[in-house]
Coordinates of C-alpha atoms in Angstrom, one line a residue:
X51 CA 107.8 129.8 89.2
X52 CA 110.4 131.8 91.0
X53 CA 114.1 131.3 90.3
X54 CA 116.2 132.2 93.4
X55 CA 119.7 133.5 92.6
X56 CA 122.5 133.7 95.1
X57 CA 126.3 133.5 95.0
X58 CA 129.4 135.0 96.3
X59 CA 130.0 138.9 96.2
X60 CA 131.0 139.9 92.7
X61 CA 130.0 136.5 91.1
X62 CA 127.9 138.4 88.5
X63 CA 124.6 138.0 90.1
X64 CA 123.2 141.5 89.2
X65 CA 124.5 141.4 85.7
X66 CA 123.3 137.8 85.0
X67 CA 119.9 138.7 86.6
X68 CA 119.4 141.7 84.2
X69 CA 120.5 139.7 81.1
X70 CA 118.3 136.7 82.1
X71 CA 115.2 138.9 82.8
X72 CA 115.6 140.8 79.5
X73 CA 116.1 137.6 77.4
X74 CA 113.4 135.5 79.1
X75 CA 110.8 138.0 80.2
X76 CA 111.1 137.4 83.9
X77 CA 110.6 140.1 86.6
X78 CA 113.8 140.9 88.4
X79 CA 113.6 141.6 92.3
X80 CA 116.8 142.3 94.1
X81 CA 117.3 142.3 97.9
X82 CA 120.8 143.7 97.3
X83 CA 119.2 146.8 96.0
X84 CA 116.8 147.0 98.8
X85 CA 119.7 146.6 101.1
X86 CA 122.0 149.2 99.4
X87 CA 119.1 151.6 99.6
X88 CA 118.5 151.0 103.3
X89 CA 122.3 151.5 103.9
X90 CA 122.3 154.8 101.9
X91 CA 119.4 156.1 103.8
X92 CA 121.1 155.4 107.1
X93 CA 124.5 156.6 105.8
X94 CA 126.2 153.4 106.8
X95 CA 129.3 151.6 105.1
X96 CA 128.5 148.0 104.5
X97 CA 131.3 146.5 106.7
X98 CA 130.5 148.9 109.6
X99 CA 126.8 147.9 109.2
X100 CA 127.5 144.2 109.3
X101 CA 129.6 144.5 112.5
X102 CA 126.7 146.4 114.2
X103 CA 123.6 145.4 115.8
X104 CA 121.3 147.0 113.0
X105 CA 122.0 144.2 110.7
X106 CA 119.4 142.1 112.4
X107 CA 116.6 144.8 112.0
X108 CA 117.3 145.1 108.1
X109 CA 117.7 141.4 107.8
X110 CA 114.3 141.0 109.3
X111 CA 112.7 143.5 107.0
X112 CA 114.3 141.9 103.8
X113 CA 113.5 138.3 105.1
X114 CA 109.9 139.0 105.8
X115 CA 109.5 140.4 102.2
X116 CA 111.2 137.3 100.8
X117 CA 108.7 135.0 102.6
X118 CA 105.8 137.1 101.4
X119 CA 107.1 137.0 97.8
X120 CA 107.4 133.2 98.0
X121 CA 103.9 132.8 99.4
X122 CA 102.0 135.2 97.2
X123 CA 104.0 135.3 93.9
X124 CA 105.1 131.7 93.2
X125 CA 103.1 131.4 90.2
X126 CA 104.9 134.4 88.5
X127 CA 108.1 134.3 86.4
X128 CA 110.4 136.0 88.8
X129 CA 114.2 136.0 89.1
X130 CA 114.6 136.7 92.9
X131 CA 118.3 137.9 93.5
X132 CA 118.8 137.4 97.1
X133 CA 121.5 135.9 99.4
X134 CA 118.7 133.8 101.3
X135 CA 116.1 133.5 98.6
X136 CA 116.7 129.7 98.4
X137 CA 115.9 129.5 102.2
X138 CA 112.9 131.7 102.3
X139 CA 111.3 130.5 99.1
X140 CA 111.9 126.7 99.3
X141 CA 109.8 125.9 96.2
X142 CA 112.0 127.8 93.9
X143 CA 114.6 126.9 91.4
X144 CA 117.8 127.6 93.5
X145 CA 121.0 128.9 91.6
X146 CA 124.4 129.6 93.3
X147 CA 126.9 131.5 91.3
X148 CA 130.4 130.7 92.7
X149 CA 133.8 132.6 92.2
X150 CA 137.3 132.3 93.8
X151 CA 138.5 135.1 96.2
X152 CA 141.1 136.6 93.8
X153 CA 138.5 137.1 91.1
X154 CA 135.9 138.5 93.5
X155 CA 138.5 141.1 94.6
X156 CA 139.4 142.0 91.0
X157 CA 135.7 142.3 89.9
X158 CA 135.1 144.4 93.0
X159 CA 137.9 146.7 92.5
X160 CA 137.1 147.2 88.8
X161 CA 133.5 147.9 89.6
X162 CA 131.6 151.2 89.6
X163 CA 130.7 150.7 93.3
X164 CA 131.6 153.5 95.8
X165 CA 135.2 153.4 97.1
X166 CA 133.9 152.8 100.6
X167 CA 132.6 149.4 99.4
X168 CA 135.4 148.4 97.1
X169 CA 138.6 149.8 98.8
X170 CA 141.6 151.8 97.3
X171 CA 143.4 148.9 95.8
X172 CA 143.1 145.2 94.9
X173 CA 144.6 144.1 98.3
X174 CA 142.1 146.1 100.1
X175 CA 139.3 145.0 97.8
X176 CA 140.0 141.3 98.6
X177 CA 140.2 142.0 102.3
X178 CA 136.9 143.8 102.3
X179 CA 135.0 141.2 99.8
X180 CA 136.3 138.2 101.7
X181 CA 135.4 139.9 105.2
X182 CA 132.0 140.7 104.0
X183 CA 131.3 137.2 102.8
X184 CA 132.5 135.9 106.2
X185 CA 130.2 138.2 108.1
X186 CA 127.4 137.5 106.0
X187 CA 127.8 133.8 106.5
X188 CA 128.3 134.1 110.2
X189 CA 125.3 136.3 110.5
X190 CA 123.0 133.7 108.7
X191 CA 124.4 130.8 110.7
X192 CA 123.6 132.7 113.9
X193 CA 120.1 133.8 112.8
X194 CA 118.9 130.7 110.9
X195 CA 121.5 128.1 111.5
X196 CA 122.1 127.8 107.8
X197 CA 125.2 128.0 105.4
X198 CA 125.2 129.7 102.2
X199 CA 128.3 127.7 101.2
X200 CA 126.6 124.2 101.3
X201 CA 126.1 123.5 97.6
X202 CA 123.5 120.9 98.6
X203 CA 121.1 123.8 99.1
X204 CA 121.1 124.5 95.4
X205 CA 119.5 123.0 92.2
X206 CA 122.4 124.6 90.1
X207 CA 125.9 125.8 90.9
X208 CA 127.9 127.7 88.4
X209 CA 131.6 128.9 88.4
X210 CA 131.4 132.3 86.8
X211 CA 135.0 132.9 86.4
X212 CA 135.5 131.8 82.8
X213 CA 131.9 132.3 81.5
X214 CA 130.2 135.4 80.2
X215 CA 127.0 136.6 81.8
X216 CA 125.3 135.7 78.7
X217 CA 126.5 132.1 78.7
X218 CA 125.4 132.1 82.5
X219 CA 122.0 133.3 82.0
X220 CA 121.4 130.8 79.0
X221 CA 122.7 127.9 81.4
X222 CA 120.4 129.0 84.1
X223 CA 117.4 129.0 81.7
X224 CA 118.2 125.6 80.1
X225 CA 118.6 124.0 83.5
X226 CA 115.4 125.7 84.8
X227 CA 113.4 124.4 81.7
X228 CA 114.8 121.0 82.3
X229 CA 113.9 121.3 86.1
X230 CA 110.3 122.3 85.2
X231 CA 109.9 119.4 82.8
X232 CA 111.2 116.9 85.4
X233 CA 108.7 118.3 87.9
X234 CA 105.5 117.5 85.7

């Protein structure tokens, strides 16, 4: 069964996904990596991109791939790291990683991401990460009339501020196992 993993920017999705997949032998697929590669190929900054009209074209490519994975690979053990995986793969175990804005900014600023994505200081990082989250959610509302922030969309919501990635990965696996048992 597919686990869809989403959450706020810098909430630990990629780190948790890697640990989870290594520990529990799931295949990791990340639409964030797909997205970054497309931006890199087009030489676009993430905020510039999200303000532009090209966002819909790239969203469509990634969304179609998500639907395809949900329809053809639902029997596989996959952790699908995607903002909208929960929406495009409705039969998945849906996980949301939450985090407050100050911690999002701190994590972004301390990350190894490019300065064009994270900014020159914590204040700029906070402005960029909150603006990015707002743009994304507005885009999803316009495209699909959905909200990533509605926790009713998820089977599990975890605040990642005071937990290690290992603790989060273990919690996801425990709740996933419980979810599978209850489905039988």
